[in-house]
Amino acid sequence: MTAPLYIGCAGWSLPREQWPAFAAQGTHLQRYASRFNAVEINSSFYRAHLPATYARWAQSVPPTFRFAVKVPKLITHELRLAHCETALDEFLAQCQRLGDTLGCLLVQLPPSLAYEPVTAAVFFRALRQRYLGAVVLEPRHCSWLEAEGLLQDLHIARVAADPLVLEGGEAPGGWQGVRYWRLHGSPRIYHSAYGPERVRAYAQRLAQSIEDGIPTWCIFDNTASGHALDDALYLLEQERAGFSAR
């Protein structure tokens, strides 16, 4: 296994019943980071955070820990990727205070946003002019399957998401320099647990990905009923056992 595997959840909230699985002292983020090496910041989608807040988060975690940061809805859902250079500049000035702990940016698009080649090219080129790190895209309109060439050219990875929205979307697409699984919970989105059997199935895919030498992420977003932590902790056990279920 020659590439890193980042395992975590969407957010670092720790329900009281989960506390025994984590370090006893520290903030919720510090305790969360005592077990996991990654987290997805979803709150950035809804509101801006001060640069000092990002800097404080970076100082709270081990140097090997990585944050995925969700691009604001102002850019993806309101401006719909058009004429958003100023918004991009403001967002990047904030989140880049994470420094080396900034692992990737997540661009999640609304289901109504179809692929428009010129708009997409202008947006992702503007993003690439400003940020050279990993970027992953979660489109939710089937027309984005036509964007593979653009994504590969600009080194943008397409998320493998569950529940499945795009045909073939169970596997990462686009640029293959990073792979990102985003598991929202199914059949009931955000609520359903995956459980040991399904987590073991994902573990096999993740193990193959890191054996391919590709940095790989697996983020559990089934947080609404508290199952994300259980699923992520079980996946962590599989990793530490050397993915023995393969």
Coordinates of C-alpha atoms in Angstrom, one line a residue:
M1 CA 0.0 0.0 0.0
T2 CA 1.8 3.0 -1.2
A3 CA -0.7 5.9 -1.0
P4 CA -2.5 7.5 2.0
L5 CA -6.0 6.6 2.9
Y6 CA -8.1 9.3 4.6
I7 CA -11.0 8.1 6.7
G8 CA -13.5 10.3 8.4
C9 CA -16.9 11.9 8.7
A10 CA -18.7 15.0 7.6
G11 CA -18.1 17.1 10.7
W12 CA -16.5 16.2 14.0
S13 CA -19.4 16.2 16.3
L14 CA -19.1 13.5 18.9
P15 CA -22.4 12.3 20.5
R16 CA -22.0 11.5 24.2
E17 CA -22.5 7.8 23.7
Q18 CA -19.5 7.8 21.4
W19 CA -17.1 9.5 23.8
P20 CA -15.5 6.3 25.1
A21 CA -14.1 5.6 21.6
F22 CA -12.0 8.8 21.6
A23 CA -9.5 10.6 23.7
A24 CA -10.9 11.9 27.0
Q25 CA -9.4 15.4 26.8
G26 CA -9.5 18.2 24.3
T27 CA -12.0 19.9 22.1
H28 CA -14.3 17.8 20.0
L29 CA -12.0 18.3 17.0
Q30 CA -8.9 17.2 19.0
R31 CA -10.7 14.2 20.3
Y32 CA -12.1 13.3 16.9
A33 CA -8.5 13.6 15.5
S34 CA -7.3 11.1 18.1
R35 CA -8.9 8.4 16.0
F36 CA -9.4 9.7 12.5
N37 CA -7.0 11.3 10.0
A38 CA -9.5 13.3 8.0
V39 CA -12.8 15.3 8.2
E40 CA -15.0 17.0 5.8
I41 CA -16.0 20.6 6.7
N42 CA -19.6 21.1 5.4
S43 CA -20.3 24.2 7.4
S44 CA -18.3 26.2 4.9
F45 CA -21.0 25.5 2.4
Y46 CA -23.5 27.5 4.4
R47 CA -21.4 30.3 5.9
A48 CA -18.0 31.8 5.8
H49 CA -15.4 31.1 8.5
L50 CA -12.8 33.5 9.6
P51 CA -9.2 32.8 8.5
A52 CA -8.3 32.7 12.2
T53 CA -10.9 29.9 12.7
Y54 CA -9.3 27.8 10.0
A55 CA -5.9 28.5 11.4
R56 CA -7.0 27.4 14.9
W57 CA -8.5 24.2 13.5
A58 CA -5.2 23.4 11.7
Q59 CA -3.3 23.9 15.0
S60 CA -5.7 21.5 16.8
V61 CA -4.8 18.4 14.8
P62 CA -1.7 16.2 14.1
P63 CA 0.4 17.2 11.1
T64 CA -0.8 14.2 9.1
F65 CA -4.5 15.1 9.5
R66 CA -6.3 16.5 6.5
F67 CA -9.4 18.6 6.0
A68 CA -11.7 18.5 3.0
V69 CA -13.5 21.8 2.7
K70 CA -16.8 22.2 0.9
V71 CA -17.0 25.1 -1.5
P72 CA -19.7 27.6 -0.5
K73 CA -23.3 27.4 -1.9
L74 CA -22.9 31.0 -3.1
I75 CA -20.5 29.7 -5.7
T76 CA -22.2 26.4 -6.6
H77 CA -25.9 26.9 -6.0
E78 CA -26.5 30.7 -6.3
L79 CA -23.9 31.9 -8.8
R80 CA -24.0 28.4 -10.4
L81 CA -20.3 28.5 -11.2
A82 CA -20.6 31.7 -13.2
H83 CA -18.9 35.1 -12.5
C84 CA -17.7 33.9 -9.1
E85 CA -14.0 34.9 -9.2
T86 CA -14.5 37.3 -6.3
A87 CA -16.3 34.7 -4.2
L88 CA -13.5 32.2 -5.0
D89 CA -10.9 34.6 -3.8
E90 CA -12.7 35.3 -0.6
F91 CA -13.2 31.6 0.1
L92 CA -9.7 30.6 -0.7
A93 CA -8.3 33.4 1.5
Q94 CA -10.2 31.9 4.4
C95 CA -9.7 28.1 4.0
Q96 CA -6.0 28.2 2.9
R97 CA -5.2 29.2 6.4
L98 CA -5.4 25.5 7.1
G99 CA -2.0 25.3 5.5
D100 CA -0.7 21.8 4.9
T101 CA -3.7 20.3 6.6
L102 CA -5.9 21.4 3.7
G103 CA -6.3 18.1 1.9
C104 CA -8.8 18.9 -0.8
L105 CA -11.7 21.1 -1.9
L106 CA -15.2 19.6 -2.5
V107 CA -17.4 21.1 -5.2
Q108 CA -20.9 19.7 -4.8
L109 CA -23.4 20.9 -7.5
P110 CA -27.2 21.1 -7.3
P111 CA -29.2 18.5 -9.2
S112 CA -30.6 21.2 -11.4
L113 CA -27.2 22.3 -12.7
A114 CA -26.5 20.7 -16.0
Y115 CA -23.0 20.6 -17.6
E116 CA -22.4 23.7 -19.7
P117 CA -18.9 23.3 -21.2
V118 CA -18.0 27.0 -21.4
T119 CA -19.2 27.9 -17.9
A120 CA -17.5 24.8 -16.4
A121 CA -14.2 25.4 -18.2
V122 CA -14.1 29.1 -17.1
F123 CA -14.9 28.2 -13.5
F124 CA -12.5 25.3 -13.1
R125 CA -9.7 27.2 -14.9
A126 CA -10.2 30.1 -12.5
L127 CA -10.1 27.7 -9.6
R128 CA -6.9 26.1 -10.9
Q129 CA -5.3 29.5 -11.4
R130 CA -5.8 30.1 -7.7
Y131 CA -5.4 26.6 -6.1
L132 CA -3.2 23.7 -7.2
G133 CA -4.2 21.2 -4.5
A134 CA -6.7 18.3 -4.8
V135 CA -10.2 19.2 -6.0
V136 CA -13.1 16.7 -6.1
L137 CA -16.4 17.3 -7.8
E138 CA -19.8 15.8 -6.9
P139 CA -22.2 16.6 -9.8
R140 CA -25.8 15.5 -9.5
H141 CA -27.0 16.0 -13.1
C142 CA -26.3 13.2 -15.6
S143 CA -25.0 15.6 -18.2
W144 CA -21.8 16.0 -16.2
L145 CA -20.7 12.6 -17.5
E146 CA -19.8 14.5 -20.6
A147 CA -17.2 16.5 -18.7
E148 CA -14.7 13.7 -18.3
G149 CA -12.2 15.3 -20.7
L150 CA -12.3 18.7 -18.9
L151 CA -11.9 17.1 -15.5
Q152 CA -8.9 15.1 -16.6
D153 CA -7.3 18.1 -18.3
L154 CA -7.7 20.3 -15.2
H155 CA -7.0 17.5 -12.7
I156 CA -10.4 17.5 -11.1
A157 CA -11.6 14.2 -9.6
R158 CA -15.3 13.1 -9.7
V159 CA -16.6 11.7 -6.4
A160 CA -18.0 8.2 -6.1
A161 CA -21.3 8.9 -4.2
D162 CA -23.9 6.8 -2.5
P163 CA -26.8 6.8 -3.1
L164 CA -26.1 6.5 -6.8
V165 CA -27.1 9.6 -8.8
L166 CA -25.1 9.2 -12.0
E167 CA -24.8 6.1 -14.1
G168 CA -21.4 4.7 -13.3
G169 CA -21.1 7.1 -10.3
E170 CA -20.4 4.3 -7.9
A171 CA -16.7 4.5 -9.0
P172 CA -14.6 7.6 -8.9
G173 CA -14.3 9.4 -12.3
G174 CA -12.5 12.3 -13.9
W175 CA -8.8 12.8 -13.0
Q176 CA -7.4 9.7 -11.3
G177 CA -4.8 11.5 -9.1
V178 CA -7.1 11.3 -6.1
R179 CA -10.2 9.2 -5.4
Y180 CA -13.0 10.3 -3.1
W181 CA -15.9 8.2 -1.8
R182 CA -18.7 10.2 -0.3
L183 CA -21.2 7.9 1.5
H184 CA -24.5 9.8 2.4
G185 CA -26.4 6.7 3.7
S186 CA -28.8 4.5 1.8
P187 CA -31.6 3.7 1.4
R188 CA -32.5 6.6 3.7
I189 CA -30.1 9.4 2.8
Y190 CA -28.2 10.9 5.7
H191 CA -29.8 8.5 8.1
S192 CA -29.2 4.8 7.1
A193 CA -26.2 3.0 8.6
Y194 CA -24.0 1.0 6.3
G195 CA -23.1 -1.7 8.8
P196 CA -20.2 -4.2 8.8
E197 CA -21.1 -6.0 5.5
R198 CA -21.3 -3.0 3.3
V199 CA -18.4 -1.3 5.0
R200 CA -16.3 -4.4 4.3
A201 CA -17.3 -4.1 0.6
Y202 CA -16.1 -0.5 0.5
A203 CA -12.9 -1.5 2.3
Q204 CA -12.1 -3.8 -0.6
R205 CA -12.4 -0.9 -3.1
L206 CA -10.4 1.4 -0.9
A207 CA -7.7 -1.1 -0.4
Q208 CA -7.4 -1.6 -4.2
S209 CA -7.3 2.2 -4.7
I210 CA -4.4 2.7 -2.3
E211 CA -2.6 -0.3 -3.8
D212 CA -2.9 1.5 -7.1
G213 CA -0.8 4.3 -5.5
I214 CA -3.7 6.8 -5.5
P215 CA -4.4 9.0 -2.5
T216 CA -7.9 7.9 -1.4
W217 CA -10.7 9.4 0.8
C218 CA -13.7 7.8 2.4
I219 CA -16.1 10.2 4.1
F220 CA -19.3 9.1 5.9
D221 CA -22.0 11.7 5.6
N222 CA -24.8 9.6 7.2
T223 CA -24.7 11.8 10.3
A224 CA -28.3 12.6 10.9
S225 CA -29.0 9.5 13.0
G226 CA -25.5 9.2 14.3
H227 CA -24.3 6.2 12.2
A228 CA -21.4 7.9 10.5
L229 CA -19.0 7.5 13.4
D230 CA -19.9 3.8 13.9
D231 CA -19.3 3.1 10.2
A232 CA -16.1 5.1 10.0
L233 CA -14.7 3.4 13.2
Y234 CA -15.5 0.0 11.7
L235 CA -13.7 0.9 8.5
L236 CA -10.8 2.1 10.6
E237 CA -10.6 -1.3 12.2
Q238 CA -10.6 -3.0 8.8
E239 CA -7.7 -0.8 7.7
R240 CA -5.7 -1.5 10.8
A241 CA -6.3 -5.2 10.3
G242 CA -4.8 -4.9 6.9
F243 CA -8.2 -5.1 5.2
S244 CA -8.2 -8.8 6.1
A245 CA -11.7 -9.2 4.8
R246 CA -10.4 -9.1 1.2

